[in-house]
mmCIF file of C-alpha atoms and ligand atoms in Angstrom:
data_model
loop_
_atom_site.group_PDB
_atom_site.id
_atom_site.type_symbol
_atom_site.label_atom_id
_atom_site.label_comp_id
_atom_site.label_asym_id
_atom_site.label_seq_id
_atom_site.Cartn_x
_atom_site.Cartn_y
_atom_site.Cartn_z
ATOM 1 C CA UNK A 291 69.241 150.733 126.679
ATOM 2 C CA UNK A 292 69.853 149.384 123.134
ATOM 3 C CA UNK A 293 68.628 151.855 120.255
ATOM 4 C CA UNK A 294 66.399 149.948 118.009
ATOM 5 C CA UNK A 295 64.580 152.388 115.500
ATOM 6 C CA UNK A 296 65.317 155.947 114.133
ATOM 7 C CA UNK A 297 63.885 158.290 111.500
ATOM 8 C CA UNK A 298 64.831 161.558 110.112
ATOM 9 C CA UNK A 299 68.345 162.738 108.942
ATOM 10 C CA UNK A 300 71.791 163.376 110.479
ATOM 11 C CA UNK A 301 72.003 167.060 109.723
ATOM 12 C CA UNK A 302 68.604 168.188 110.590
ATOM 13 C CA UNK A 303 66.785 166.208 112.974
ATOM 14 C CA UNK A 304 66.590 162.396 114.384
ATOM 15 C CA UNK A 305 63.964 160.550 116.559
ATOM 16 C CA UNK A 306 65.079 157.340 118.465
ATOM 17 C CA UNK A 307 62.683 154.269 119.599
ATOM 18 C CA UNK A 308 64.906 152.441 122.091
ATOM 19 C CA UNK A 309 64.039 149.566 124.742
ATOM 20 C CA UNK A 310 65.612 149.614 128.074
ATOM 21 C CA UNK A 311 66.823 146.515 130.161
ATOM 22 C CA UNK A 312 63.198 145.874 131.520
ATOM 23 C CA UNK A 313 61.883 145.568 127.498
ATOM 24 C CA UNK A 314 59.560 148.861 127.821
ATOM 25 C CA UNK A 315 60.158 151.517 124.918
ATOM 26 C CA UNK A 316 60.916 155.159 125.094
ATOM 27 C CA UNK A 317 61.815 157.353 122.845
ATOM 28 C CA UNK A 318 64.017 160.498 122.509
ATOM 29 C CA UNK A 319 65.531 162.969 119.605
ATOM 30 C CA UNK A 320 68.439 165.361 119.416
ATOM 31 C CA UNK A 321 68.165 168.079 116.450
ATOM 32 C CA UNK A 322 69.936 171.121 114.716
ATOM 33 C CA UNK A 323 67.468 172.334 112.368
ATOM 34 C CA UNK A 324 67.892 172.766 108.834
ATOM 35 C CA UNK A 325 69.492 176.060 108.581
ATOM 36 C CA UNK A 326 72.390 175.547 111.492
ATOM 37 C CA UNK A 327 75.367 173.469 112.324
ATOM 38 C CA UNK A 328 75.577 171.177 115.745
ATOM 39 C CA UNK A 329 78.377 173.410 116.360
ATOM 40 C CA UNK A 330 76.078 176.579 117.164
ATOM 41 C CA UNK A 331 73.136 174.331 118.217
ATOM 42 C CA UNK A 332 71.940 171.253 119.507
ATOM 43 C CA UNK A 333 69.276 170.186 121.384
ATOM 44 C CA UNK A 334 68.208 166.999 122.869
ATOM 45 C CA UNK A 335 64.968 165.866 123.508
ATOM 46 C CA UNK A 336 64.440 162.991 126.136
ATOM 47 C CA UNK A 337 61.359 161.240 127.929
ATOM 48 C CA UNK A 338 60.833 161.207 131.357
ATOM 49 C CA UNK A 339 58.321 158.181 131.895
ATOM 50 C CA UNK A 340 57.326 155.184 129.982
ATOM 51 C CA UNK A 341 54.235 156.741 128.320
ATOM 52 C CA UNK A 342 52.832 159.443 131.302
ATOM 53 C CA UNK A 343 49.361 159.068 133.328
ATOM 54 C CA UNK A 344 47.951 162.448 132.224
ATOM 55 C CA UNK A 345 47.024 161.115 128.868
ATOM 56 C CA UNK A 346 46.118 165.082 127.588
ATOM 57 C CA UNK A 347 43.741 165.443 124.814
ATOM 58 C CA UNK A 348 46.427 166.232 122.250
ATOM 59 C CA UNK A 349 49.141 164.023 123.110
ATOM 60 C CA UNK A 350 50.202 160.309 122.297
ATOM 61 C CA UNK A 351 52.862 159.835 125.506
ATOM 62 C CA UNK A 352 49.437 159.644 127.360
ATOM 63 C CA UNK A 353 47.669 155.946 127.737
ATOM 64 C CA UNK A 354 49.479 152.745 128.426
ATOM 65 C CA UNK A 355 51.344 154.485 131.331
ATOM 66 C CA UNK A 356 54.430 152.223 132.122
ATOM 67 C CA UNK A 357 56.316 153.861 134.915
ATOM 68 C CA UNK A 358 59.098 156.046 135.749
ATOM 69 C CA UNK A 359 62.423 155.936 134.184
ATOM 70 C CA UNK A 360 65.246 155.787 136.610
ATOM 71 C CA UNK A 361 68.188 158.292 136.211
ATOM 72 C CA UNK A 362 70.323 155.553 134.278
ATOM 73 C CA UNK A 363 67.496 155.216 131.916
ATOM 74 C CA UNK A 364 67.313 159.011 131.356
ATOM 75 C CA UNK A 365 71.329 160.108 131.195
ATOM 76 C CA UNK A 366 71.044 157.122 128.368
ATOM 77 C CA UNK A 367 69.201 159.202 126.370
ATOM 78 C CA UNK A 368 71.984 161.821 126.396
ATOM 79 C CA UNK A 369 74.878 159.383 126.405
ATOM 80 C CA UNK A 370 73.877 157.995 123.011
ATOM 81 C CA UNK A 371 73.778 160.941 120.689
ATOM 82 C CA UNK A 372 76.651 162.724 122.871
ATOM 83 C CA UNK A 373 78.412 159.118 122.272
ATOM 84 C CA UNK A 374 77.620 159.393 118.615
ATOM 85 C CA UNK A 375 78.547 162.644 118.042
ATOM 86 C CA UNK A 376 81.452 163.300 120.750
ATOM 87 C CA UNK A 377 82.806 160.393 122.538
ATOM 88 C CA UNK A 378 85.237 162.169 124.632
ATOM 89 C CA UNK A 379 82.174 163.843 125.945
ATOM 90 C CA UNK A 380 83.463 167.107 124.952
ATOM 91 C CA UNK A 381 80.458 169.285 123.448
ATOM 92 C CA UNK A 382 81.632 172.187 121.780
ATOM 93 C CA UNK A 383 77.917 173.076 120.593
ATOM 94 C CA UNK A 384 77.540 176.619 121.586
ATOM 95 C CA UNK A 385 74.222 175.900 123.052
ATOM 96 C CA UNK A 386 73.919 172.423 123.796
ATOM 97 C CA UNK A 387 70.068 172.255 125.074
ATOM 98 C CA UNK A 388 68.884 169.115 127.092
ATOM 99 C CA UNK A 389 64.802 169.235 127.321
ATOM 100 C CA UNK A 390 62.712 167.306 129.186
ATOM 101 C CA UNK A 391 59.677 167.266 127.251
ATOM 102 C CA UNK A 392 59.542 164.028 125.149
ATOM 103 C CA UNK A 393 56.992 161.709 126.732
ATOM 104 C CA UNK A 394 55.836 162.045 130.364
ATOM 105 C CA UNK A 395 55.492 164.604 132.859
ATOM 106 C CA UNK A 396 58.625 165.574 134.341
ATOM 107 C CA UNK A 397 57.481 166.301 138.059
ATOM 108 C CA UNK A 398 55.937 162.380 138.175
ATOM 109 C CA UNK A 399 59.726 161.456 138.551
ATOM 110 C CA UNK A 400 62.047 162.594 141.246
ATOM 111 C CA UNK A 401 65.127 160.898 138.923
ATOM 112 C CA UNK A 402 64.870 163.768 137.045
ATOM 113 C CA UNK A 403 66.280 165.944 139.989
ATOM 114 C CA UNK A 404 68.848 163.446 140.359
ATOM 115 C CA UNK A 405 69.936 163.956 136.306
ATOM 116 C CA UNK A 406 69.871 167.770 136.718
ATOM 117 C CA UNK A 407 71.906 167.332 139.848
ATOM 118 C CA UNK A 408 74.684 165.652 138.063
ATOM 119 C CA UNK A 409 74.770 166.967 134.325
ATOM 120 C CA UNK A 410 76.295 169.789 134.600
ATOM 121 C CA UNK A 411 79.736 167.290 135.894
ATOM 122 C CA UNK A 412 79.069 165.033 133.623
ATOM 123 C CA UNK A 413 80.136 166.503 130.452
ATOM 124 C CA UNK A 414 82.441 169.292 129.240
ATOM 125 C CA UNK A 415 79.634 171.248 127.967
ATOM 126 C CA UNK A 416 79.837 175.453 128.522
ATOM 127 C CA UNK A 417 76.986 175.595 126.165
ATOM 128 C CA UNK A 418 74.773 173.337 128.215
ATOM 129 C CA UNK A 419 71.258 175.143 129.118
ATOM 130 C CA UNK A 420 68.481 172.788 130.072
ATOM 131 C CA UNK A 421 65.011 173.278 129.538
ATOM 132 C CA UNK A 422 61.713 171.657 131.532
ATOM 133 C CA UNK A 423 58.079 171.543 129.983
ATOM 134 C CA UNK A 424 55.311 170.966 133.283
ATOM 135 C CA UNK A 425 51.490 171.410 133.738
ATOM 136 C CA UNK A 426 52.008 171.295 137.301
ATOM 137 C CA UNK A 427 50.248 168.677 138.755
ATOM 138 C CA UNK A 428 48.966 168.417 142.421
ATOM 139 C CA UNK A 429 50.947 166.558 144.499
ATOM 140 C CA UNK A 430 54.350 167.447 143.360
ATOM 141 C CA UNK A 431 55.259 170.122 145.682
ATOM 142 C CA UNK A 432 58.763 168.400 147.094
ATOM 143 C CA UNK A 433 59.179 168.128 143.466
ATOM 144 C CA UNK A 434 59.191 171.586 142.373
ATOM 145 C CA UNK A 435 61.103 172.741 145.977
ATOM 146 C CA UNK A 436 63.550 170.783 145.181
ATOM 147 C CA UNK A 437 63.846 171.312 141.759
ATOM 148 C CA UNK A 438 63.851 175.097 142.603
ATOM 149 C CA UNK A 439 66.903 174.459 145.131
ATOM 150 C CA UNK A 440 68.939 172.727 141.982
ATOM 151 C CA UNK A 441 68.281 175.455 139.582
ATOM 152 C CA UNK A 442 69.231 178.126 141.891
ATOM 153 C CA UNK A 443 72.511 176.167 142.798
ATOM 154 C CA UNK A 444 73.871 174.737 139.355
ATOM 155 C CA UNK A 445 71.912 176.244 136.212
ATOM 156 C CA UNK A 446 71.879 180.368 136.708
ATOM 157 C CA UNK A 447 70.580 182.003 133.858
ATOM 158 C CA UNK A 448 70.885 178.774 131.832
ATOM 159 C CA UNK A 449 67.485 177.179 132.799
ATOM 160 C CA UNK A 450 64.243 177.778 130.939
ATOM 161 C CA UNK A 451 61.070 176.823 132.689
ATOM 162 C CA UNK A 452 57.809 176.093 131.064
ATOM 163 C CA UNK A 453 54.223 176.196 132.671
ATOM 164 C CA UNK A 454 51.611 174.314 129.723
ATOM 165 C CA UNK A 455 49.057 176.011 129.947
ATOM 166 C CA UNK A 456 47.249 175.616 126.661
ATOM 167 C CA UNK A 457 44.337 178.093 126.980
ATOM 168 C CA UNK A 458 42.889 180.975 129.700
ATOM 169 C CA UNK A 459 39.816 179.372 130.288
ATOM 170 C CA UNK A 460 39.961 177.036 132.859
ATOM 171 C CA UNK A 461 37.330 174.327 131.892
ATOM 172 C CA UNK A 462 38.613 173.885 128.683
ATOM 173 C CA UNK A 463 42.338 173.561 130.231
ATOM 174 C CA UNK A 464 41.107 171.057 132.521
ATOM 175 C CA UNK A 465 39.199 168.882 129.439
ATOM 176 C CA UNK A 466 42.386 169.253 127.963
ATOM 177 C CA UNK A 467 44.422 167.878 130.708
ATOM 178 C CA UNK A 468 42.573 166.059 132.658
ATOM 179 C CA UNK A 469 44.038 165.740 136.020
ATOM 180 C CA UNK A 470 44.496 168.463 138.923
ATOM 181 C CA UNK A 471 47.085 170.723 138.823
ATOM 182 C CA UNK A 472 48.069 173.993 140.482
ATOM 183 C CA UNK A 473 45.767 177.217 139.738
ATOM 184 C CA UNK A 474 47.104 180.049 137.846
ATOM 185 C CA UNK A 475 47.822 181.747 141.085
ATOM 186 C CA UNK A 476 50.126 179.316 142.411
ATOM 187 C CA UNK A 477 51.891 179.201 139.096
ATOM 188 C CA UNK A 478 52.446 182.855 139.120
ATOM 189 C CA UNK A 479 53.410 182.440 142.718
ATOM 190 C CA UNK A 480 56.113 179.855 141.767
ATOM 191 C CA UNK A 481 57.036 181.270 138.795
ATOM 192 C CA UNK A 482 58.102 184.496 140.292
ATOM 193 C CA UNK A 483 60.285 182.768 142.807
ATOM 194 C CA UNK A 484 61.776 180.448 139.931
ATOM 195 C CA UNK A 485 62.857 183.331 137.506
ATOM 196 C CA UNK A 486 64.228 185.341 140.333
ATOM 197 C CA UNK A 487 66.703 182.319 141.384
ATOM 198 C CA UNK A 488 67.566 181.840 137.874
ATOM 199 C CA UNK A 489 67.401 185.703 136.266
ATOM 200 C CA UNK A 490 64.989 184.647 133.299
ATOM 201 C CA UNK A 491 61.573 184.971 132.460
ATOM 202 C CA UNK A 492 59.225 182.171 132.595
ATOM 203 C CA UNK A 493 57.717 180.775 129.735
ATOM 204 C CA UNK A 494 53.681 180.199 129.152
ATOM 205 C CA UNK A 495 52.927 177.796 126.683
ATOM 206 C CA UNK A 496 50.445 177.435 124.310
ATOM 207 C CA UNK A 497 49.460 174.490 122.153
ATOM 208 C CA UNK A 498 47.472 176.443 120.771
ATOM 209 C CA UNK A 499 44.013 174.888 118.955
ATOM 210 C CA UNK A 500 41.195 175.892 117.241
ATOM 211 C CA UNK A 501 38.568 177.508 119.942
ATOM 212 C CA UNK A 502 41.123 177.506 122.647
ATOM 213 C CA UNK A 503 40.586 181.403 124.310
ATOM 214 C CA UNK A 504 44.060 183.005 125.487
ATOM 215 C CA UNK A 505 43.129 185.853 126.866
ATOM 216 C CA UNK A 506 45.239 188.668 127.760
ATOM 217 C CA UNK A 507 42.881 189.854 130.273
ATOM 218 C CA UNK A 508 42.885 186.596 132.101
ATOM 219 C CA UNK A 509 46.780 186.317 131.718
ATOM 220 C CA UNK A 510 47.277 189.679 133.249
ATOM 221 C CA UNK A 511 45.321 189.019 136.837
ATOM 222 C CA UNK A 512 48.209 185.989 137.641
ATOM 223 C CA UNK A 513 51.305 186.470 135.527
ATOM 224 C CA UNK A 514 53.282 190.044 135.590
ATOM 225 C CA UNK A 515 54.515 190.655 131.688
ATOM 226 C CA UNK A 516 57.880 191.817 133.400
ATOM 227 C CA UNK A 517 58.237 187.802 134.987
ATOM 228 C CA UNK A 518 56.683 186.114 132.525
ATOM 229 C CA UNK A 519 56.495 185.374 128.572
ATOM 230 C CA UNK A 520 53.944 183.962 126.183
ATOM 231 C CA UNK A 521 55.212 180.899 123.721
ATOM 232 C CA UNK A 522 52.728 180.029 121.004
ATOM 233 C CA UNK A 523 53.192 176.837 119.233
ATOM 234 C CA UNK A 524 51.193 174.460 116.852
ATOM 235 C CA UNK A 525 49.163 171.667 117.523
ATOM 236 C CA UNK A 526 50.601 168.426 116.218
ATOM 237 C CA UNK A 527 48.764 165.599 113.995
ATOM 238 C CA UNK A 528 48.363 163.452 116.966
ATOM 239 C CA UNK A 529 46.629 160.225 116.688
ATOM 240 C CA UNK A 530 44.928 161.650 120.430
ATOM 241 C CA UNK A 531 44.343 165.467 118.416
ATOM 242 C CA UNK A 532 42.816 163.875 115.828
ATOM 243 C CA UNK A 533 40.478 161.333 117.756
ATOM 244 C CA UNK A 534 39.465 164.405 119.655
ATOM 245 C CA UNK A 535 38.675 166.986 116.972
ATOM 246 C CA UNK A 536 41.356 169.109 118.233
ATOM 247 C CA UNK A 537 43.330 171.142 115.284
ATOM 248 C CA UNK A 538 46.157 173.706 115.646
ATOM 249 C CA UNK A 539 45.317 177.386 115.860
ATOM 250 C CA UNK A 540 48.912 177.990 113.784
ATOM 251 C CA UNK A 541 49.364 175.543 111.097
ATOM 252 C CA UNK A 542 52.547 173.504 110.735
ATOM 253 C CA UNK A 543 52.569 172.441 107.277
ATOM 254 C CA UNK A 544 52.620 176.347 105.797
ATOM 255 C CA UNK A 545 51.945 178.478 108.262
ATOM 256 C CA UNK A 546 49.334 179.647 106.562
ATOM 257 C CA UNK A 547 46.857 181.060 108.940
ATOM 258 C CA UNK A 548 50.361 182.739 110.745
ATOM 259 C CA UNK A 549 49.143 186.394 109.925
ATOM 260 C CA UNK A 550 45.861 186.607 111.295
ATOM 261 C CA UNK A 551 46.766 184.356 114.714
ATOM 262 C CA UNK A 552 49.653 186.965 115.207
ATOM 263 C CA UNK A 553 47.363 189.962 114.356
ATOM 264 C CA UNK A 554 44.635 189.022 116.773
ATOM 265 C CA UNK A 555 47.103 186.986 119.559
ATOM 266 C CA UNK A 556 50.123 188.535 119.270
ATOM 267 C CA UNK A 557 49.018 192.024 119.161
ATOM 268 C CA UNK A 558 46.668 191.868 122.055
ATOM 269 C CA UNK A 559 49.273 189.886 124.062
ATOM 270 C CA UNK A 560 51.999 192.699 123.253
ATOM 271 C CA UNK A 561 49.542 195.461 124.067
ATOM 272 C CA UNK A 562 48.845 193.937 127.356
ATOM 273 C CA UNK A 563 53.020 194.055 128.072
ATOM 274 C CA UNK A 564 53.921 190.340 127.191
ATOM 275 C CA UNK A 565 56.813 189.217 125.079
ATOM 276 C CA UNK A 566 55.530 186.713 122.457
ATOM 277 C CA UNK A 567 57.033 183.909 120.884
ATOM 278 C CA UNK A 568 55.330 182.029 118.074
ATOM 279 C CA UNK A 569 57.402 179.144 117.562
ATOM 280 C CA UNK A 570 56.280 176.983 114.347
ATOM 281 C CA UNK A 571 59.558 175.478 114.079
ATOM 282 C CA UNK A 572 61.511 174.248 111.336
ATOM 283 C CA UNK A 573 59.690 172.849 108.783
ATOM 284 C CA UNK A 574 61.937 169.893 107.904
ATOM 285 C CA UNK A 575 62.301 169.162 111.613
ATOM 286 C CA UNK A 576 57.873 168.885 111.387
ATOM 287 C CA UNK A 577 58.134 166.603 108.825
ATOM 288 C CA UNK A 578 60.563 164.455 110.823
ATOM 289 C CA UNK A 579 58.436 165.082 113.964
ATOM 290 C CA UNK A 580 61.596 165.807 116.203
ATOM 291 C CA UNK A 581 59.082 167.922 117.655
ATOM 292 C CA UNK A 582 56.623 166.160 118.643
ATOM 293 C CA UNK A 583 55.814 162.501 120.423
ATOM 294 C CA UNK A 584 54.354 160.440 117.860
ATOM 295 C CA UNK A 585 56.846 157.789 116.179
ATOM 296 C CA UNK A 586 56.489 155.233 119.701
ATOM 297 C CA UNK A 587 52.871 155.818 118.847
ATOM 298 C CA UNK A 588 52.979 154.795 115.499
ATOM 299 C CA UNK A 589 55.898 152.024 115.595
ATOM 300 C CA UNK A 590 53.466 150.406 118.671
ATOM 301 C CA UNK A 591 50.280 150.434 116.405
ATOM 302 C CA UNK A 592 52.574 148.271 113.884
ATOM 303 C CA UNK A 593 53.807 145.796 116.078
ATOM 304 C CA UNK A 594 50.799 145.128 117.699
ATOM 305 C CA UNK A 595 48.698 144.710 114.356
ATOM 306 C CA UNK A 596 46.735 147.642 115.307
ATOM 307 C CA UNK A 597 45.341 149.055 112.335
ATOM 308 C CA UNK A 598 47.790 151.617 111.373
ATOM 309 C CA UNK A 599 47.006 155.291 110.629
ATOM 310 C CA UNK A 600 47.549 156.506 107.624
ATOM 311 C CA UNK A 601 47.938 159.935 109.531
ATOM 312 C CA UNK A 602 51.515 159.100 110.628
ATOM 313 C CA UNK A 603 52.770 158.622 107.056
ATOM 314 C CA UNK A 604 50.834 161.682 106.008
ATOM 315 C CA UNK A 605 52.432 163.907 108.389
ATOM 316 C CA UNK A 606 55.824 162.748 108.666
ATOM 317 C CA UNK A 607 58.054 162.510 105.461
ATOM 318 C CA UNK A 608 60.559 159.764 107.198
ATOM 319 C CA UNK A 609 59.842 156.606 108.045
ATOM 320 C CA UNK A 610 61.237 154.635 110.706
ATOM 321 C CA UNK A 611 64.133 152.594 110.193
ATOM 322 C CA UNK A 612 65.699 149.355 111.792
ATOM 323 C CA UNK A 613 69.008 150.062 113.288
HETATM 324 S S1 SF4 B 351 51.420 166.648 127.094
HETATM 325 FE FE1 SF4 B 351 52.892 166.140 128.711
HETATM 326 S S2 SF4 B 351 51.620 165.883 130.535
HETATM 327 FE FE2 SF4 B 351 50.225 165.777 128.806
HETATM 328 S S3 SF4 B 351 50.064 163.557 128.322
HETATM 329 FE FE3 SF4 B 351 51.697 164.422 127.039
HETATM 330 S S4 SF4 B 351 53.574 164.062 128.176
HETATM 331 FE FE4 SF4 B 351 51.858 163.850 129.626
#
């Protein structure tokens, strides 16, 4: 895998555009936020497939689906900032977080079982915790058994697990991803099994936008409060969220509108028993857009001549480099 473009800064947050051996490009980040050292925290950020067949409303890893990324292509991802940063492949980073929610859905690709099998051996890391982002699709039940066998086995207590769920109501959840995937009942089905193996709660997430119900009431008749927890997040300036009409509930930029979404959300899912997290993230890691999958995107609309956005540049203070 060679490295060929990067934006953002050392200390907060990068974003990496590489091109494996077969010339298709992923891309993958590792941050620490603005107001910690990689000593306390550091989390990587790596892709799963070469673009992903879902192709949600929001999201730019959809379209142009490439294929899978074998387990060499992923552990590159972590090799080259660990490299970087620690070439004796000792991590001291108190949590050292590996997620698997750049581009692609993770349970398309069973090499992703075969890189949790093996990272925990691979480096010195105590603070390694690993984290996995799904909207569980149909069809990827040895998936999930097995990945349920590996987290039981090698990542107790140290493994979060994320259902997408992205609103309550289920028509608009299935406009917004727009494939089958497991009901809410098989979710909280799975889930329950999953948190027991691992002693954590579950996480439900919400990209949450504009005229997207979440509805306590709904969440209630699936997923127990004492198994499960709500994550709130922004919508990001897509080029996809954009060409759909689709804007964040929660605001990155300022926050702004952060007051009356955790009156009316927050409150009502805390009333109805459910821990809440609204996570707007760092601010200088937004304007990097460590966060979210949009500099492949954007560096593919440039080579190919496409006309070019002008939404990239407007959202993201760094621009992509050469390396
Ligand atoms: S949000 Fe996830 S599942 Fe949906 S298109 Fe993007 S990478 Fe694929």
């Amino acid at each position: 895998m060679k490295v060929i473009k990067k934006a953002g800064t050392e200390d907060i947050a990068q974003v990496y555009i590489a091109e494996t051996k077969s010339g298709r490009r992923i891309e993958f980040t590792e941050s620490v936020g603005s107001d910690s050292t990689r000593d306390k925290k550091w989390v990587l950020v790596i892709s799963s497939l070469y673009g992903c067949p879902v192709s949600c409303r929001f999201c730019d890893a959809g379209g142009g689906y490439k294929g899978k990324l074998s387990a060499d292509e992923i552990f590159a991802q972590i090799d080259y900032p660990v490299k970087l940063r620690y070439p004796d492949l000792k991590i001291p980073s108190e949590k050292f977080k590996v997620q698997f929610a750049r581009m692609g859905e993770p349970a398309f690709n069973p090499a992703v079982l075969e890189v949790l099998e093996n990272l925990p051996e691979r480096y010195d890391a105590p603070g390694l915790t690993v984290s996995l982002s799904t909207i569980a699709p149909l069809g990827c039940d040895a998936f999930f058994e097995k990945l349920y066998d590996i987290s039981k086995r090698k990542y107790q207590n140290r493994f979060q697990f994320q259902f997408s769920l992205h609103t309550t109501d289920k028509k608009l959840r299935s406009w917004l991803i727009p494939v089958e995937t497991w009901n809410f009942k098989t979710m909280a089905e799975y889930g329950k099994e999953f948190s027991e193996s691992i002693d954590k709660k579950i996480t439900l997430n919400f990209a949450l936008a504009e005229n997207m119900p979440l509805e306590p009431d709904v969440l209630l008749k699936y997923f127990s409060p004492d198994i499960f927890l709500v994550k709130i997040t922004p919508v990001n300036p897509t080029f996809q969220a954009v060409k759909n009409g689709i804007s964040s509930h929660i605001k990155i930029d300022t926050g702004k509108d952060l007051p009356d979404s955790k009156i009316t959300i927050t409150e009502a899912l805390n009333s109805a028993g459910y821990d809440v997290i609204v996570s707007i993230g760092d601010s200088e890691e937004n304007l990097i857009g460590s966060n979210c999958g949009q500099y492949l995107e954007a560096y593919e609309r440039e080579v190919s001549c496409y006309k070019k956005d002008i939404l990239a540049e407007k959202g993201y203070r760094y621009s992509i480099q050469n390396i």
